[in-house]
PDB file of C-alpha atoms in Angstrom:
ATOM      1  CA  MET A  26      17.804  -7.730 -20.102  1.00  0.00           C
ATOM      2  CA  TYR A  27      14.260  -8.255 -18.762  1.00  0.00           C
ATOM      3  CA  ALA A  28      13.398  -4.667 -17.803  1.00  0.00           C
ATOM      4  CA  GLY A  29      10.712  -3.009 -19.874  1.00  0.00           C
ATOM      5  CA  THR A  30       6.990  -2.828 -20.514  1.00  0.00           C
ATOM      6  CA  TYR A  31       5.140  -6.058 -21.281  1.00  0.00           C
ATOM      7  CA  GLN A  32       1.636  -6.002 -22.759  1.00  0.00           C
ATOM      8  CA  CYS A  33      -0.699  -8.866 -23.532  1.00  0.00           C
ATOM      9  CA  ALA A  34      -2.012  -8.818 -27.101  1.00  0.00           C
ATOM     10  CA  GLY A  35      -5.777  -8.428 -27.278  1.00  0.00           C
ATOM     11  CA  SER A  36      -6.201  -7.228 -23.693  1.00  0.00           C
ATOM     12  CA  ASN A  37      -5.450  -4.250 -21.504  1.00  0.00           C
ATOM     13  CA  ASP A  38      -2.936  -6.113 -19.313  1.00  0.00           C
ATOM     14  CA  THR A  39       0.413  -4.425 -18.696  1.00  0.00           C
ATOM     15  CA  LEU A  40       3.433  -5.273 -16.572  1.00  0.00           C
ATOM     16  CA  VAL A  41       6.250  -2.735 -16.163  1.00  0.00           C
ATOM     17  CA  ILE A  42       9.546  -4.096 -14.829  1.00  0.00           C
ATOM     18  CA  SER A  43      12.687  -2.176 -13.906  1.00  0.00           C
ATOM     19  CA  VAL A  44      16.088  -2.939 -12.425  1.00  0.00           C
ATOM     20  CA  ASP A  45      17.576  -1.335  -9.327  1.00  0.00           C
ATOM     21  CA  ALA A  46      20.352  -2.130  -6.849  1.00  0.00           C
ATOM     22  CA  ASN A  47      18.278  -4.737  -4.971  1.00  0.00           C
ATOM     23  CA  PRO A  48      18.010  -8.442  -5.869  1.00  0.00           C
ATOM     24  CA  GLY A  49      15.562  -9.469  -8.562  1.00  0.00           C
ATOM     25  CA  LEU A  50      13.434  -7.343 -10.859  1.00  0.00           C
ATOM     26  CA  LEU A  51      11.208  -4.544  -9.559  1.00  0.00           C
ATOM     27  CA  VAL A  52       7.556  -4.426 -10.697  1.00  0.00           C
ATOM     28  CA  THR A  53       6.597  -0.748 -10.994  1.00  0.00           C
ATOM     29  CA  GLN A  54       3.157  -1.201 -12.566  1.00  0.00           C
ATOM     30  CA  PHE A  55       0.752  -4.140 -12.929  1.00  0.00           C
ATOM     31  CA  LEU A  56      -2.499  -3.590 -14.827  1.00  0.00           C
ATOM     32  CA  ILE A  57      -5.139  -6.293 -15.310  1.00  0.00           C
ATOM     33  CA  ASN A  58      -7.912  -5.312 -17.751  1.00  0.00           C
ATOM     34  CA  GLY A  59      -6.814  -1.709 -17.236  1.00  0.00           C
ATOM     35  CA  THR A  60      -7.185  -1.896 -13.438  1.00  0.00           C
ATOM     36  CA  ASP A  61      -4.065  -1.225 -11.399  1.00  0.00           C
ATOM     37  CA  ALA A  62      -3.798  -4.443  -9.376  1.00  0.00           C
ATOM     38  CA  ALA A  63      -0.785  -3.275  -7.374  1.00  0.00           C
ATOM     39  CA  LYS A  64      -1.740   0.361  -6.741  1.00  0.00           C
ATOM     40  CA  GLY A  65      -2.517   0.061  -3.018  1.00  0.00           C
ATOM     41  CA  PHE A  66       0.476  -2.108  -2.295  1.00  0.00           C
ATOM     42  CA  LEU A  67       2.919   0.134  -4.164  1.00  0.00           C
ATOM     43  CA  ALA A  68       1.372   3.331  -2.718  1.00  0.00           C
ATOM     44  CA  MET A  69       2.456   2.230   0.766  1.00  0.00           C
ATOM     45  CA  GLY A  70       6.056   2.064  -0.417  1.00  0.00           C
ATOM     46  CA  ASP A  71       6.128  -1.712  -0.515  1.00  0.00           C
ATOM     47  CA  GLN A  72       7.664  -3.612  -3.400  1.00  0.00           C
ATOM     48  CA  ILE A  73       6.789  -6.421  -5.767  1.00  0.00           C
ATOM     49  CA  ARG A  74       9.933  -8.149  -6.967  1.00  0.00           C
ATOM     50  CA  LEU A  75      10.409 -11.017  -9.420  1.00  0.00           C
ATOM     51  CA  THR A  76      13.119 -13.587  -8.760  1.00  0.00           C
ATOM     52  CA  PRO A  77      14.103 -16.706 -10.731  1.00  0.00           C
ATOM     53  CA  SER A  78      12.199 -19.813  -9.646  1.00  0.00           C
ATOM     54  CA  GLY A  79      14.699 -22.243 -11.130  1.00  0.00           C
ATOM     55  CA  LEU A  80      12.221 -23.470 -13.745  1.00  0.00           C
ATOM     56  CA  VAL A  81      13.590 -23.402 -17.294  1.00  0.00           C
ATOM     57  CA  SER A  82      11.929 -24.616 -20.485  1.00  0.00           C
ATOM     58  CA  LYS A  83      13.595 -27.188 -22.695  1.00  0.00           C
ATOM     59  CA  GLY A  84      16.257 -25.372 -24.644  1.00  0.00           C
ATOM     60  CA  GLY A  85      16.351 -22.567 -22.076  1.00  0.00           C
ATOM     61  CA  ALA A  86      14.245 -20.129 -24.108  1.00  0.00           C
ATOM     62  CA  ARG A  87      11.909 -19.382 -21.174  1.00  0.00           C
ATOM     63  CA  ILE A  88      12.519 -19.064 -17.457  1.00  0.00           C
ATOM     64  CA  GLY A  89      10.076 -19.124 -14.577  1.00  0.00           C
ATOM     65  CA  LEU A  90       9.855 -16.202 -12.166  1.00  0.00           C
ATOM     66  CA  ARG A  91       8.197 -15.995  -8.766  1.00  0.00           C
ATOM     67  CA  SER A  92       6.822 -12.846  -7.191  1.00  0.00           C
ATOM     68  CA  VAL A  93       8.061 -11.725  -3.805  1.00  0.00           C
ATOM     69  CA  LEU A  94       6.151  -9.054  -1.899  1.00  0.00           C
ATOM     70  CA  THR A  95       8.449  -7.052   0.360  1.00  0.00           C
ATOM     71  CA  ARG A  96       7.927  -4.273   2.853  1.00  0.00           C
ATOM     72  CA  LYS A  97       9.901  -1.100   2.371  1.00  0.00           C
ATOM     73  CA  PRO A  98      12.599  -0.937   5.058  1.00  0.00           C
ATOM     74  CA  ILE A  99      11.826   1.559   7.825  1.00  0.00           C
ATOM     75  CA  PRO A 100      14.720   3.351   9.526  1.00  0.00           C
ATOM     76  CA  GLU A 101      15.413   1.795  12.915  1.00  0.00           C
ATOM     77  CA  GLY A 102      13.282   3.498  15.544  1.00  0.00           C
ATOM     78  CA  ALA A 103      11.737   6.054  13.185  1.00  0.00           C
ATOM     79  CA  PHE A 104       8.197   5.600  14.518  1.00  0.00           C
ATOM     80  CA  TYR A 105       9.010   4.417  18.030  1.00  0.00           C
ATOM     81  CA  PRO A 106       8.151   7.669  19.873  1.00  0.00           C
ATOM     82  CA  ARG A 107       4.690   7.734  18.265  1.00  0.00           C
ATOM     83  CA  LEU A 108       4.128   4.035  18.953  1.00  0.00           C
ATOM     84  CA  TYR A 109       5.231   4.449  22.574  1.00  0.00           C
ATOM     85  CA  ALA A 110       2.828   7.395  23.064  1.00  0.00           C
ATOM     86  CA  LEU A 111      -0.012   5.345  21.564  1.00  0.00           C
ATOM     87  CA  LYS A 112       0.853   2.380  23.816  1.00  0.00           C
ATOM     88  CA  LYS A 113       0.738   4.652  26.880  1.00  0.00           C
ATOM     89  CA  LYS A 114      -2.634   6.034  25.786  1.00  0.00           C
ATOM     90  CA  LEU A 115      -4.219   2.621  25.132  1.00  0.00           C
ATOM     91  CA  ASP A 116      -2.497   0.789  28.007  1.00  0.00           C
ATOM     92  CA  PRO A 117      -1.767   3.433  30.680  1.00  0.00           C
ATOM     93  CA  TYR A 118      -0.932   0.839  33.362  1.00  0.00           C
ATOM     94  CA  GLY A 119       1.415  -1.213  31.183  1.00  0.00           C
ATOM     95  CA  LEU A 120      -0.698  -4.333  31.569  1.00  0.00           C
ATOM     96  CA  PHE A 121       0.199  -5.785  28.160  1.00  0.00           C
ATOM     97  CA  TYR A 122       3.826  -6.856  27.864  1.00  0.00           C
ATOM     98  CA  ALA A 123       6.064  -8.787  25.493  1.00  0.00           C
ATOM     99  CA  PRO A 124       9.878  -8.945  25.660  1.00  0.00           C
ATOM    100  CA  THR A 125      10.367  -7.220  22.288  1.00  0.00           C
ATOM    101  CA  ALA A 126       7.198  -5.096  22.176  1.00  0.00           C
ATOM    102  CA  VAL A 127       6.818  -1.337  22.358  1.00  0.00           C
ATOM    103  CA  GLY A 128       7.103  -0.303  26.007  1.00  0.00           C
ATOM    104  CA  SER A 129       9.096  -3.375  27.048  1.00  0.00           C
ATOM    105  CA  GLU A 130      11.814  -1.067  28.410  1.00  0.00           C
ATOM    106  CA  ASP A 131       9.374  -0.145  31.213  1.00  0.00           C
ATOM    107  CA  TRP A 132       9.651  -3.699  32.557  1.00  0.00           C
ATOM    108  CA  TYR A 133      12.569  -5.663  33.928  1.00  0.00           C
ATOM    109  CA  VAL A 134      12.961  -9.315  34.876  1.00  0.00           C
ATOM    110  CA  THR A 135      13.588  -9.920  38.573  1.00  0.00           C
ATOM    111  CA  ASP A 136      13.392 -13.699  38.614  1.00  0.00           C
ATOM    112  CA  GLN A 137      12.817 -16.620  36.296  1.00  0.00           C
ATOM    113  CA  ILE A 138      11.344 -20.002  37.060  1.00  0.00           C
TER     114      ILE A 138
END
């Protein structure tokens, strides 16, 4: 219903919206004065989605949408070997630790206060 290409009269502004299996509407192109405002964000595989804000005009002719910027899901553990190798290179003695950080499997808790 809302998918399509939207252009502002008298300017070079364009918004291209499509529908996919995920919630909301997917923004596939966003030009402001002919400049691609979303190019860098979309090039990284991230998404700009529009979801209803709950705002509706009197009579219901117009609805308000909010933009949600989302990261493209990465397969679980896909980059872990590279991250672990980098951690070992930058922190060869394992000085920096966090319970859920890369390299945390090299540590174990022996006692808690």
